[in-house]
């Protein structure tokens, strides 16, 4: 059956609280990230992702303290991202207890950062997040929280980050983010074909069937979601039970 598929709640953290929006805007509060993280860990999530979405200097200190508290509270692997621009940032977060770091805009600005992280800490530590939108001229990457398009095309950049030593790709379709109509499965399947590293699908979870489809049609290795978990629309135990019944290998 291959490796078990992973269910990954994502917590966007702003000023110490979890927030969630639609298409990257209109944020609303979803609670304390440490408490939510523990609840997800207890409910059977396989991993967690915490993203510092306001990674200013002040925000960083708050976020690092939160990472330490999360590490003391949960017993599943977790990834942290936001404001990681150099190896010192990686060291700070790993020392605080994170298992992996996620880099996005900083990797596009300085692709060598991927090589540096994977050579210093191992490729398993380096998750490369890619935010992309299917524009009229194809899939393009975006930076600065989805506000600025760059010339890089999704599939070219995915191949490059894999070649540079990233351990996983976290792909968010901006068109699908928060609208709960399903994941970008065609693009995901293409990514799975193009690179040999695991792909985490993000953007579009609205119901249990969407998770099934991203594992079967999209060939994703993991599925990440936020609001459906934060606001109690889908419970992780019921989701995993459903996926198991659909013949998908998940850890119960």
PDB file of N, CA and C in Angstrom, residues 122-159:
ATOM      1  N   UNK A 122      20.031  18.286   6.869  1.00  0.00           N
ATOM      2  CA  UNK A 122      19.395  17.148   6.217  1.00  0.00           C
ATOM      3  C   UNK A 122      18.161  17.585   5.450  1.00  0.00           C
ATOM      4  N   UNK A 123      17.921  16.941   4.317  1.00  0.00           N
ATOM      5  CA  UNK A 123      16.813  17.372   3.465  1.00  0.00           C
ATOM      6  C   UNK A 123      15.463  17.221   4.163  1.00  0.00           C
ATOM      7  N   UNK A 124      15.372  16.283   5.129  1.00  0.00           N
ATOM      8  CA  UNK A 124      14.079  16.065   5.802  1.00  0.00           C
ATOM      9  C   UNK A 124      13.621  17.289   6.585  1.00  0.00           C
ATOM     10  N   UNK A 125      14.550  18.211   6.898  1.00  0.00           N
ATOM     11  CA  UNK A 125      14.209  19.418   7.658  1.00  0.00           C
ATOM     12  C   UNK A 125      13.636  20.507   6.746  1.00  0.00           C
ATOM     13  N   UNK A 126      13.946  20.437   5.451  1.00  0.00           N
ATOM     14  CA  UNK A 126      13.628  21.535   4.531  1.00  0.00           C
ATOM     15  C   UNK A 126      12.344  21.265   3.729  1.00  0.00           C
ATOM     16  N   UNK A 127      11.283  21.980   4.095  1.00  0.00           N
ATOM     17  CA  UNK A 127      10.034  21.937   3.340  1.00  0.00           C
ATOM     18  C   UNK A 127       9.971  23.210   2.495  1.00  0.00           C
ATOM     19  N   UNK A 128       9.829  23.062   1.193  1.00  0.00           N
ATOM     20  CA  UNK A 128       9.731  24.249   0.348  1.00  0.00           C
ATOM     21  C   UNK A 128       8.255  24.483   0.015  1.00  0.00           C
ATOM     22  N   UNK A 129       7.721  25.599   0.527  1.00  0.00           N
ATOM     23  CA  UNK A 129       6.327  25.946   0.252  1.00  0.00           C
ATOM     24  C   UNK A 129       6.259  26.743  -1.045  1.00  0.00           C
ATOM     25  N   UNK A 130       5.298  26.409  -1.877  1.00  0.00           N
ATOM     26  CA  UNK A 130       5.100  27.126  -3.136  1.00  0.00           C
ATOM     27  C   UNK A 130       3.649  27.575  -3.211  1.00  0.00           C
ATOM     28  N   UNK A 131       3.446  28.888  -3.278  1.00  0.00           N
ATOM     29  CA  UNK A 131       2.111  29.450  -3.511  1.00  0.00           C
ATOM     30  C   UNK A 131       2.015  29.764  -4.997  1.00  0.00           C
ATOM     31  N   UNK A 132       1.016  29.221  -5.662  1.00  0.00           N
ATOM     32  CA  UNK A 132       0.905  29.448  -7.108  1.00  0.00           C
ATOM     33  C   UNK A 132      -0.548  29.635  -7.510  1.00  0.00           C
ATOM     34  N   UNK A 133      -0.707  30.306  -8.644  1.00  0.00           N
ATOM     35  CA  UNK A 133      -2.046  30.563  -9.179  1.00  0.00           C
ATOM     36  C   UNK A 133      -2.038  30.177 -10.656  1.00  0.00           C
ATOM     37  N   UNK A 134      -3.159  29.627 -11.099  1.00  0.00           N
ATOM     38  CA  UNK A 134      -3.273  29.249 -12.505  1.00  0.00           C
ATOM     39  C   UNK A 134      -3.770  30.461 -13.287  1.00  0.00           C
ATOM     40  N   UNK A 135      -2.816  31.277 -13.755  1.00  0.00           N
ATOM     41  CA  UNK A 135      -3.149  32.495 -14.497  1.00  0.00           C
ATOM     42  C   UNK A 135      -3.457  32.150 -15.959  1.00  0.00           C
ATOM     43  N   UNK A 136      -3.798  33.159 -16.736  1.00  0.00           N
ATOM     44  CA  UNK A 136      -4.136  32.917 -18.149  1.00  0.00           C
ATOM     45  C   UNK A 136      -2.980  32.286 -18.910  1.00  0.00           C
ATOM     46  N   UNK A 137      -1.753  32.587 -18.456  1.00  0.00           N
ATOM     47  CA  UNK A 137      -0.583  32.023 -19.143  1.00  0.00           C
ATOM     48  C   UNK A 137       0.029  30.866 -18.361  1.00  0.00           C
ATOM     49  N   UNK A 138      -0.781  30.182 -17.551  1.00  0.00           N
ATOM     50  CA  UNK A 138      -0.308  28.988 -16.845  1.00  0.00           C
ATOM     51  C   UNK A 138      -0.011  29.243 -15.367  1.00  0.00           C
ATOM     52  N   UNK A 139       0.472  28.207 -14.707  1.00  0.00           N
ATOM     53  CA  UNK A 139       0.726  28.261 -13.271  1.00  0.00           C
ATOM     54  C   UNK A 139       1.977  29.076 -12.974  1.00  0.00           C
ATOM     55  N   UNK A 140       1.798  30.145 -12.196  1.00  0.00           N
ATOM     56  CA  UNK A 140       2.927  30.991 -11.792  1.00  0.00           C
ATOM     57  C   UNK A 140       3.044  31.044 -10.277  1.00  0.00           C
ATOM     58  N   UNK A 141       4.273  31.206  -9.794  1.00  0.00           N
ATOM     59  CA  UNK A 141       4.535  31.321  -8.364  1.00  0.00           C
ATOM     60  C   UNK A 141       4.301  32.755  -7.894  1.00  0.00           C
ATOM     61  N   UNK A 142       3.907  32.865  -6.630  1.00  0.00           N
ATOM     62  CA  UNK A 142       3.678  34.160  -5.992  1.00  0.00           C
ATOM     63  C   UNK A 142       4.452  34.227  -4.677  1.00  0.00           C
ATOM     64  N   UNK A 143       4.841  35.442  -4.294  1.00  0.00           N
ATOM     65  CA  UNK A 143       5.551  35.652  -3.031  1.00  0.00           C
ATOM     66  C   UNK A 143       4.800  36.703  -2.201  1.00  0.00           C
ATOM     67  N   UNK A 144       5.372  36.968  -1.011  1.00  0.00           N
ATOM     68  CA  UNK A 144       4.797  37.983  -0.096  1.00  0.00           C
ATOM     69  C   UNK A 144       3.351  37.661   0.243  1.00  0.00           C
ATOM     70  N   UNK A 145       3.138  36.421   0.686  1.00  0.00           N
ATOM     71  CA  UNK A 145       1.782  36.033   1.087  1.00  0.00           C
ATOM     72  C   UNK A 145       0.800  36.055  -0.053  1.00  0.00           C
ATOM     73  N   UNK A 146       1.289  35.783  -1.267  1.00  0.00           N
ATOM     74  CA  UNK A 146       0.399  35.723  -2.423  1.00  0.00           C
ATOM     75  C   UNK A 146       0.120  37.055  -3.076  1.00  0.00           C
ATOM     76  N   UNK A 147       0.844  38.093  -2.651  1.00  0.00           N
ATOM     77  CA  UNK A 147       0.545  39.432  -3.190  1.00  0.00           C
ATOM     78  C   UNK A 147       1.314  39.765  -4.459  1.00  0.00           C
ATOM     79  N   UNK A 148       2.412  39.079  -4.700  1.00  0.00           N
ATOM     80  CA  UNK A 148       3.284  39.498  -5.804  1.00  0.00           C
ATOM     81  C   UNK A 148       3.664  38.303  -6.687  1.00  0.00           C
ATOM     82  N   UNK A 149       3.338  38.415  -7.963  1.00  0.00           N
ATOM     83  CA  UNK A 149       3.687  37.351  -8.902  1.00  0.00           C
ATOM     84  C   UNK A 149       5.156  37.462  -9.302  1.00  0.00           C
ATOM     85  N   UNK A 150       5.791  36.301  -9.458  1.00  0.00           N
ATOM     86  CA  UNK A 150       7.169  36.280  -9.972  1.00  0.00           C
ATOM     87  C   UNK A 150       7.174  35.501 -11.285  1.00  0.00           C
ATOM     88  N   UNK A 151       8.270  35.623 -12.006  1.00  0.00           N
ATOM     89  CA  UNK A 151       8.312  35.003 -13.334  1.00  0.00           C
ATOM     90  C   UNK A 151       8.432  33.480 -13.292  1.00  0.00           C
ATOM     91  N   UNK A 152       8.768  32.932 -12.132  1.00  0.00           N
ATOM     92  CA  UNK A 152       8.933  31.481 -12.029  1.00  0.00           C
ATOM     93  C   UNK A 152       7.620  30.752 -12.291  1.00  0.00           C
ATOM     94  N   UNK A 153       7.725  29.698 -13.076  1.00  0.00           N
ATOM     95  CA  UNK A 153       6.560  28.840 -13.299  1.00  0.00           C
ATOM     96  C   UNK A 153       6.573  27.699 -12.285  1.00  0.00           C
ATOM     97  N   UNK A 154       5.395  27.288 -11.862  1.00  0.00           N
ATOM     98  CA  UNK A 154       5.243  26.301 -10.801  1.00  0.00           C
ATOM     99  C   UNK A 154       6.080  25.048 -11.028  1.00  0.00           C
ATOM    100  N   UNK A 155       5.941  24.413 -12.175  1.00  0.00           N
ATOM    101  CA  UNK A 155       6.561  23.100 -12.363  1.00  0.00           C
ATOM    102  C   UNK A 155       8.080  23.212 -12.513  1.00  0.00           C
ATOM    103  N   UNK A 156       8.546  24.296 -13.131  1.00  0.00           N
ATOM    104  CA  UNK A 156       9.993  24.522 -13.236  1.00  0.00           C
ATOM    105  C   UNK A 156      10.595  24.705 -11.852  1.00  0.00           C
ATOM    106  N   UNK A 157       9.929  25.525 -11.039  1.00  0.00           N
ATOM    107  CA  UNK A 157      10.448  25.813  -9.701  1.00  0.00           C
ATOM    108  C   UNK A 157      10.405  24.561  -8.816  1.00  0.00           C
ATOM    109  N   UNK A 158       9.350  23.777  -8.944  1.00  0.00           N
ATOM    110  CA  UNK A 158       9.253  22.537  -8.159  1.00  0.00           C
ATOM    111  C   UNK A 158      10.413  21.597  -8.474  1.00  0.00           C
ATOM    112  N   UNK A 159      10.730  21.475  -9.758  1.00  0.00           N
ATOM    113  CA  UNK A 159      11.865  20.611 -10.129  1.00  0.00           C
ATOM    114  C   UNK A 159      13.167  21.152  -9.554  1.00  0.00           C
TER     115      UNK A 159
END
